[in-house]
Coordinates of C-alpha atoms in Angstrom, one line a residue:
X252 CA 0.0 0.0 0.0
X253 CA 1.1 3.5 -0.5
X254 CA 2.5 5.2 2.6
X255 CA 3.7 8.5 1.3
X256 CA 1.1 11.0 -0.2
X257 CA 3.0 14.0 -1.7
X258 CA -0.1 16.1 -2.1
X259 CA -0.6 16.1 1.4
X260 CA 2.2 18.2 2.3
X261 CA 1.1 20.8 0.4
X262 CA -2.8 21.0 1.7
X263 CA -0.5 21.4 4.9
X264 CA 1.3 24.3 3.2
X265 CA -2.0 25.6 2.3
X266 CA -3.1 25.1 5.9
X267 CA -0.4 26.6 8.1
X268 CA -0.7 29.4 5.1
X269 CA -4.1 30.1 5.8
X270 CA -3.4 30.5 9.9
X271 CA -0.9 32.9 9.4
X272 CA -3.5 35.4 7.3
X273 CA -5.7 35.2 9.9
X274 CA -3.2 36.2 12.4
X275 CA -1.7 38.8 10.5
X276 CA -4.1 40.6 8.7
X277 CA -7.1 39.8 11.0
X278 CA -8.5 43.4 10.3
X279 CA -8.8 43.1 6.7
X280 CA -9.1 39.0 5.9
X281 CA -13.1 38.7 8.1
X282 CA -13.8 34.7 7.0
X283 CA -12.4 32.4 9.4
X284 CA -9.5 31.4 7.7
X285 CA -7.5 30.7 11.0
X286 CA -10.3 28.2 12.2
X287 CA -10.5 26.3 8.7
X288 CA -6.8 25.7 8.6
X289 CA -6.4 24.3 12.6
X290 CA -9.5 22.3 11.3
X291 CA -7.5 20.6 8.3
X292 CA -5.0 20.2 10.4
X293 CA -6.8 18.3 12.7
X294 CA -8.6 16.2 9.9
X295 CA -5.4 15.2 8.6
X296 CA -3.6 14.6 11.0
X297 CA -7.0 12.0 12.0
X298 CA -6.6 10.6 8.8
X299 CA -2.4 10.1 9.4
X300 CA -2.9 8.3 12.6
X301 CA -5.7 6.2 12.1
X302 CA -4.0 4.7 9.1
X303 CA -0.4 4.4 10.5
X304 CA -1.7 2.7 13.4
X305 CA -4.6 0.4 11.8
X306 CA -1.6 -0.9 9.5
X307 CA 0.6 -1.3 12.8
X308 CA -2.0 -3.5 14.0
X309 CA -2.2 -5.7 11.0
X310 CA 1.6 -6.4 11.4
X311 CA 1.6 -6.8 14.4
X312 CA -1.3 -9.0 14.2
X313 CA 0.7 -10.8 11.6
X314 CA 3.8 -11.1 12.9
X315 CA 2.1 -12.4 15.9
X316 CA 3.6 -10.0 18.4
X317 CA 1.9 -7.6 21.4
X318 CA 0.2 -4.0 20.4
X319 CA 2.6 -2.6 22.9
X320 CA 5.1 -2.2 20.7
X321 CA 3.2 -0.2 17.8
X322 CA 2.4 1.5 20.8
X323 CA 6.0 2.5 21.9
X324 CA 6.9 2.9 18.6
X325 CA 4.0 5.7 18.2
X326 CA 5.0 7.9 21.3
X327 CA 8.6 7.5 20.6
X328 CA 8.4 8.8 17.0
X329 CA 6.0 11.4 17.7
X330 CA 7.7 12.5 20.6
X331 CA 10.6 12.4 18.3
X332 CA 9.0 15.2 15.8
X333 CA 7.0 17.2 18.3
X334 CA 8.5 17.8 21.6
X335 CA 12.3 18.9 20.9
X336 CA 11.9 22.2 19.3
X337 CA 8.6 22.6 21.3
X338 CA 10.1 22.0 24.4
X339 CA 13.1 24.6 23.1
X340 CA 11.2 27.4 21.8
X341 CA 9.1 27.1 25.4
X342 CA 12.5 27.5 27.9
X343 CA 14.1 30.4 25.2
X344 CA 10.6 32.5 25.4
X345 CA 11.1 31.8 29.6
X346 CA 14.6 32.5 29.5
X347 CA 14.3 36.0 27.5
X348 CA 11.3 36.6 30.0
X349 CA 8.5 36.3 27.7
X350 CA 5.7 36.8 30.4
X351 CA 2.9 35.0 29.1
X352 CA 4.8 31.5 29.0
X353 CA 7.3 32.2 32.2
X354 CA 4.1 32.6 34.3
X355 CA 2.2 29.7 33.0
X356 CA 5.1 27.6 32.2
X357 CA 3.9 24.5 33.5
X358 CA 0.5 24.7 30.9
X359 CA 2.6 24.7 28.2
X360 CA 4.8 22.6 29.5
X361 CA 2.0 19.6 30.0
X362 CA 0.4 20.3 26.8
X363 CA -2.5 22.0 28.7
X364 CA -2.8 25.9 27.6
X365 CA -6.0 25.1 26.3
X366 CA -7.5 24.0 29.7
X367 CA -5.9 27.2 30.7
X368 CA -7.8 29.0 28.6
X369 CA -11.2 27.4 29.6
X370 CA -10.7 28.0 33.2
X371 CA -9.8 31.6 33.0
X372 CA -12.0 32.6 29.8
X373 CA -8.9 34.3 28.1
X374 CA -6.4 34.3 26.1
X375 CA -2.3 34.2 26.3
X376 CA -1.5 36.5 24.0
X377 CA 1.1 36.4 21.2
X378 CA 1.3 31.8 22.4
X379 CA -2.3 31.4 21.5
X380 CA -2.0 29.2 18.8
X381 CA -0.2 26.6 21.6
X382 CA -4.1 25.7 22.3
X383 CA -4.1 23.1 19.3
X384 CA -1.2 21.4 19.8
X385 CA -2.3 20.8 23.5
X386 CA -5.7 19.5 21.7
X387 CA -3.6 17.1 19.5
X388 CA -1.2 16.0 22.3
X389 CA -4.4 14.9 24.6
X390 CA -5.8 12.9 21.5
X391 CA -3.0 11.1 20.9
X392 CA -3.0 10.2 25.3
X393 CA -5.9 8.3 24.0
X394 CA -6.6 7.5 20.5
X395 CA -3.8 4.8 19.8
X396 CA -4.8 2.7 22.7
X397 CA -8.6 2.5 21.2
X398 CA -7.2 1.5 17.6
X399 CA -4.1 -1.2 18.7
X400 CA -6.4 -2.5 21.1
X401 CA -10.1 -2.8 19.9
X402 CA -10.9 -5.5 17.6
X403 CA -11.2 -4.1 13.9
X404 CA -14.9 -4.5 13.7
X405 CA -16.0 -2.1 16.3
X406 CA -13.4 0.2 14.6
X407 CA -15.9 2.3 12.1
X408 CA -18.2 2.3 15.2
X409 CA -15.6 4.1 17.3
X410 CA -15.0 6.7 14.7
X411 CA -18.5 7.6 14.2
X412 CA -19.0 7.3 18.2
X413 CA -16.1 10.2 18.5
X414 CA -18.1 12.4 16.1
X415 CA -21.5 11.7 17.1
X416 CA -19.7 12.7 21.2
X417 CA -18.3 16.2 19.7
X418 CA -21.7 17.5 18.0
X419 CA -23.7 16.3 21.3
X420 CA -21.2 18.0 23.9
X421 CA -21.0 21.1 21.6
X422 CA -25.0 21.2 21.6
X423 CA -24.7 20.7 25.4
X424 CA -22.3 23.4 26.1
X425 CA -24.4 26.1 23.8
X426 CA -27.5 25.2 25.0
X427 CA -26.1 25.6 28.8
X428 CA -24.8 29.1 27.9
X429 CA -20.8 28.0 28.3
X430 CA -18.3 30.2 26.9
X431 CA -18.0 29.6 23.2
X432 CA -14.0 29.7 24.0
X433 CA -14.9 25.7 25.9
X434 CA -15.9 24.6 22.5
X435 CA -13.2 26.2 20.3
X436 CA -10.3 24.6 22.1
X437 CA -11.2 22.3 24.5
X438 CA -9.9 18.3 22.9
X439 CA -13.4 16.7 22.8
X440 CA -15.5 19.1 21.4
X441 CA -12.3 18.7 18.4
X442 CA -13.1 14.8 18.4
X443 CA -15.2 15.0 14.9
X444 CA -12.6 16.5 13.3
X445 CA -10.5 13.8 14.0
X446 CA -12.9 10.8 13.7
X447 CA -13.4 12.3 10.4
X448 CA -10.0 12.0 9.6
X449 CA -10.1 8.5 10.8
X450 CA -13.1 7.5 8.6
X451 CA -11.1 8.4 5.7
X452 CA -8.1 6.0 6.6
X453 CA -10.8 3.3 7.4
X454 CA -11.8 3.7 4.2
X455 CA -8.7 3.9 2.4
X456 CA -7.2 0.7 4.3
X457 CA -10.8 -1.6 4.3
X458 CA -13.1 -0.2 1.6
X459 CA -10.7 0.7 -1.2
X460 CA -13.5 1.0 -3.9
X461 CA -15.6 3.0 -1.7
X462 CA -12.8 5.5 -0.8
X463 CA -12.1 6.1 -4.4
X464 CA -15.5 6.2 -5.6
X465 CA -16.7 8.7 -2.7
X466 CA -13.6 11.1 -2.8
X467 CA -13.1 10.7 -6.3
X468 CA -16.6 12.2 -7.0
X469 CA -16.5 16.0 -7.6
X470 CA -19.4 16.4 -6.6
X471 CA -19.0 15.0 -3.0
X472 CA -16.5 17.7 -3.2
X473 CA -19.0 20.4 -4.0
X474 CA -22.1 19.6 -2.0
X475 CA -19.4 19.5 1.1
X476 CA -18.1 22.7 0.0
X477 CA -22.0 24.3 -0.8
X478 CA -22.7 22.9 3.3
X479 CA -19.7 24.6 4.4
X480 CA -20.1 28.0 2.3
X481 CA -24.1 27.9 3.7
X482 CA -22.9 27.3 7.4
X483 CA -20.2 30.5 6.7
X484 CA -23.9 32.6 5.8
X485 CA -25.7 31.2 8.3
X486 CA -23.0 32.3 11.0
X487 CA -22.4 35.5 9.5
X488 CA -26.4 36.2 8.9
X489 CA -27.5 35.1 12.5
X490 CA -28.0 38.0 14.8
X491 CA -25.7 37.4 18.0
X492 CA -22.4 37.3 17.3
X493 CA -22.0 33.6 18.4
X494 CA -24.8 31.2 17.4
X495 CA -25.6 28.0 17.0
X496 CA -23.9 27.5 13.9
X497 CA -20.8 29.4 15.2
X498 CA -20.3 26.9 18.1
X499 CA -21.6 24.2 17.1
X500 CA -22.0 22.8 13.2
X501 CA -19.3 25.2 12.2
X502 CA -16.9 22.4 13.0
X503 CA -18.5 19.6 11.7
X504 CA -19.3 20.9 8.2
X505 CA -15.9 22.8 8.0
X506 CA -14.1 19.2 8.8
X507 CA -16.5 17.5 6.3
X508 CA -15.3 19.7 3.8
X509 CA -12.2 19.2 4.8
X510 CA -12.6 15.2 4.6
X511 CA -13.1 15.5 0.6
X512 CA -10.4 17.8 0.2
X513 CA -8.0 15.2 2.2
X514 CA -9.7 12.5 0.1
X515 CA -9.1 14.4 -2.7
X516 CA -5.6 15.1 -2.2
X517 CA -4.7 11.2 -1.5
X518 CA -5.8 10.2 -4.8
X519 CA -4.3 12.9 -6.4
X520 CA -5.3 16.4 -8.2
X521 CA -4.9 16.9 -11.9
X522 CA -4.8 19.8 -13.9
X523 CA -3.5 23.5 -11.6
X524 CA -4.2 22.1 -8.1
X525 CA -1.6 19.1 -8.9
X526 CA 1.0 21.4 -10.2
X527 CA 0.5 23.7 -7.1
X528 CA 0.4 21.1 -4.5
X529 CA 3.6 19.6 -6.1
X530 CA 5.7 22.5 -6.3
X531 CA 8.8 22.2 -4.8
X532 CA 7.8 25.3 -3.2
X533 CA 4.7 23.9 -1.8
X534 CA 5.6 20.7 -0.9
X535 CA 9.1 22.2 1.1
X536 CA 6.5 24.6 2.9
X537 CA 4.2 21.9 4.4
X538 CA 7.7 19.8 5.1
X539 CA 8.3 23.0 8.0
X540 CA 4.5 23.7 8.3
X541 CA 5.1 22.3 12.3
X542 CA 7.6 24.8 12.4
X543 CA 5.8 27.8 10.5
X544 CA 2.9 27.0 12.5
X545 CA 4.9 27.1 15.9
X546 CA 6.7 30.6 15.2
X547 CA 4.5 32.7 12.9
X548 CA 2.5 33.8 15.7
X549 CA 5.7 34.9 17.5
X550 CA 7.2 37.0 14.4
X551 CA 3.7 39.1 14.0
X552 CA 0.3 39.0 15.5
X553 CA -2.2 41.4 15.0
X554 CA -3.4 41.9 17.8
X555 CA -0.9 40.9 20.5
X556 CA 2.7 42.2 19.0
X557 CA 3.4 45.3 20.5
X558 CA 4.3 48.2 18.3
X559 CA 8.0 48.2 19.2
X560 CA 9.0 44.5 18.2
X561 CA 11.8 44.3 16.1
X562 CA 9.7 43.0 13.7
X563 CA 7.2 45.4 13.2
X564 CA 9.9 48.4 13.4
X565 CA 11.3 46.4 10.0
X566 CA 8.4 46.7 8.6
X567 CA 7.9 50.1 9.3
X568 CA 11.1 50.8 8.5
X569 CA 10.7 49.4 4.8
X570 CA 7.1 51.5 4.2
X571 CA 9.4 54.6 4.9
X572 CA 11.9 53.4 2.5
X573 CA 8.9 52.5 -0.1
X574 CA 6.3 55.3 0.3
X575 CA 4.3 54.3 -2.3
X576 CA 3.6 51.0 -0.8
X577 CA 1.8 52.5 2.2
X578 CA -1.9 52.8 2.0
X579 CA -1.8 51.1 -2.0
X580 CA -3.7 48.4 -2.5
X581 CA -0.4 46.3 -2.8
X582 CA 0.2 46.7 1.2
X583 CA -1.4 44.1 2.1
X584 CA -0.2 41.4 0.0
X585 CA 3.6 42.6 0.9
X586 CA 2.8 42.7 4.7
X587 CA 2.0 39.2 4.4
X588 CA 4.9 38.0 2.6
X589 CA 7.2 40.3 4.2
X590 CA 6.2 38.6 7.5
X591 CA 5.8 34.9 5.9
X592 CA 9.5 35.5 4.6
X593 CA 11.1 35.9 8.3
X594 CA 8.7 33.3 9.2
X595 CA 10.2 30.9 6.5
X596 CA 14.1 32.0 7.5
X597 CA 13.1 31.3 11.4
X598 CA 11.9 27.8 10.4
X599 CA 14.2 26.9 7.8
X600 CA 16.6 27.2 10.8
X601 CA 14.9 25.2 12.9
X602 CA 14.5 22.3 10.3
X603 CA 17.7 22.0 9.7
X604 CA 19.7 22.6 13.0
X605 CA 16.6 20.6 15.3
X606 CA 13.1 19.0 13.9
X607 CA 14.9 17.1 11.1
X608 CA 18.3 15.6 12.9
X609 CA 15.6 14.6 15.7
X610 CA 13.1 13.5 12.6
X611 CA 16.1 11.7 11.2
X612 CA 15.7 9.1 14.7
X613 CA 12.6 7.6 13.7
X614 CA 14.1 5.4 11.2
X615 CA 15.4 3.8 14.3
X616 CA 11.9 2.8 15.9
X617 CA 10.4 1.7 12.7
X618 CA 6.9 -0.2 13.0
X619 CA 8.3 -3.3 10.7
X620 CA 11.1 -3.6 12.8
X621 CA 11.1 -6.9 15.3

């Protein structure tokens, strides 16, 4: 079976590109932009574990061996990839006194900021993106054990029992009056996202047929997209500013969008999308999307970096050298890319000197080896 979908790094590209212009340019850019990205990310990422660890399984069912060690294998690689420049970029941000992460070190330090932000109904500041890792940290706690250790079977079941969980605690919470912020970040109220993901390895790995017939049908793609595009007017055309559809179907029919466009991508675009998605450009981007994701916030937020940052006083400092850029209808598009640029550099660095040397380990805790 194929294990390496090239496409797929550059929906992440498109992902992690998508965050950052609804960080940056928040007072221009008013769709959710930010939200739809963490959401592919999350769908994907469902979609990556399921099927790594449902073909862990069949090995290790073959090979006539314990789950334990797809299990250890799992939480060594991704421990591998996640925690090292994670774990950096947390003790240099207390180190230089960065007051948001010094004072609640130990959230961030036990994946937990987004319980943080539940219990105090705020935000961090300028670290608030550190909410979704948290939320994919606490899935994996949970998630592998349920696959390696549930027969196949009730597998399908599961995944449709995590989704069916997320839309009922979501209607709980609105209908109780909790703080919309309880179903943005907190893990189970992500769970659909995910089990979608799942459904689509299921799919992929035990209906073949099926997965290409579904995904492989356009206009799957475009009913999804026409239920996503109607949820965006409903939320927008509702009176209160949070509604029903803002907390709770906006994640379900954004991730079921999402599903088809992950579908999509795993059998392959044609045509403009395969040519973008395959650019060397593209598909190096969503190679450092952890690491673009992880720092963009830190080089420029909107509403969090103060005036003063060395990075906003370069980019003031290159409208004064270009006058005719400031207030043109061209500002905005060199903002972003003026910002995504130092982002890149700060990543690229990190790729090289830390993610990928630790990356480089894995091959060491293979799932084929005995």
């Amino acid at each position: 079976m194929k294990n390496y979908f090239g496409q797929l790094d550059g929906l992440r590209f498109v992902a992690v590109s998508l965050v950052m212009v609804d960080h940056w340019l928040s007072d221009q850019v008013h769709l959710p932009l930010g939200y739809f990205g963490v959401n592919l990310f999350f769908v994907l990422s469902g979609f990556l574990i399921t099927r790594i660890l449902i073909t862990s399984k069949e090995r290790d069912q073959a090979l006539g061996r314990s789950p334990g060690f797809s299990l250890r294998q799992f939480y060594i690689r991704r421990s591998l990839r996640i925690f090292p420049v994670y774990y950096l970029t947390l003790f240099v941000l207390a180190l230089i006194g960065y007051e948001p992460v010094r004072k609640h070190l130990i959230w961030f330090l036990t994946y937990t900021p987004n319980l943080w932000i539940i219990l105090n109904n705020t935000w961090f500041g300028a670290v608030d993106h550190l909410w979704s890792l948290a939320v994919e940290e606490q899935y994996y706690l949970f998630f592998p054990f349920l696959i390696l250790f549930l027969r196949f079977r009730y597998l399908l079941r599961l995944l449709i029992g995590l989704i069916g969980f997320s839309m009922l605690l979501r209607i709980y919470l609105y209908a109780t009056g909790a703080s919309w912020l309880v179903s943005f970040v907190f893990m189970p109220t992500c769970l659909d996202a995910f089990g979608m993901g799942g459904v689509l390895a299921w799919l992929l790995v035990f209906r073949r047929e099926q997965f290409s017939r579904w995904v492989g049908n356009p206009a799957w793609l475009l009913i999804s997209l026409g239920l996503y595009a109607f949820n965006l007017y409903l939320m927008a055309n509702t009176s209160a500013g949070r509604n029903v559809f803002t907390d709770v179907t906006d994640r379900f029919f954004t991730s079921f969008f999402c599903f088809f466009v992950i579908g999509k991508g795993v059998i392959g675009y044609g045509g403009l999308m395969k040519w973008f998605l395959e650019h060397p450009v593209s598909q190096y981007l969503g190679r450092i999307s952890y690491g673009l994701y992880l720092f963009h916030n830190l080089v420029f937020n909107f509403y969090h970096t103060p005036t003063d940052f060395i990075t906003v006083r370069a980019w003031n400092r290159l409208l004064r050298e270009l006058p005719g850029l400031a207030g043109s209808g061209l500002e905005s598009g060199a903002k972003f890319l003026f910002f995504y640029a130092i982002t890149v550099a700060v990543a690229t660095v990190s790729w090289f000197l830390i993610e990928k040397p630790f990356n480089n380990l894995k091959d060491r805790f293979a799932y084929d080896h005995s």
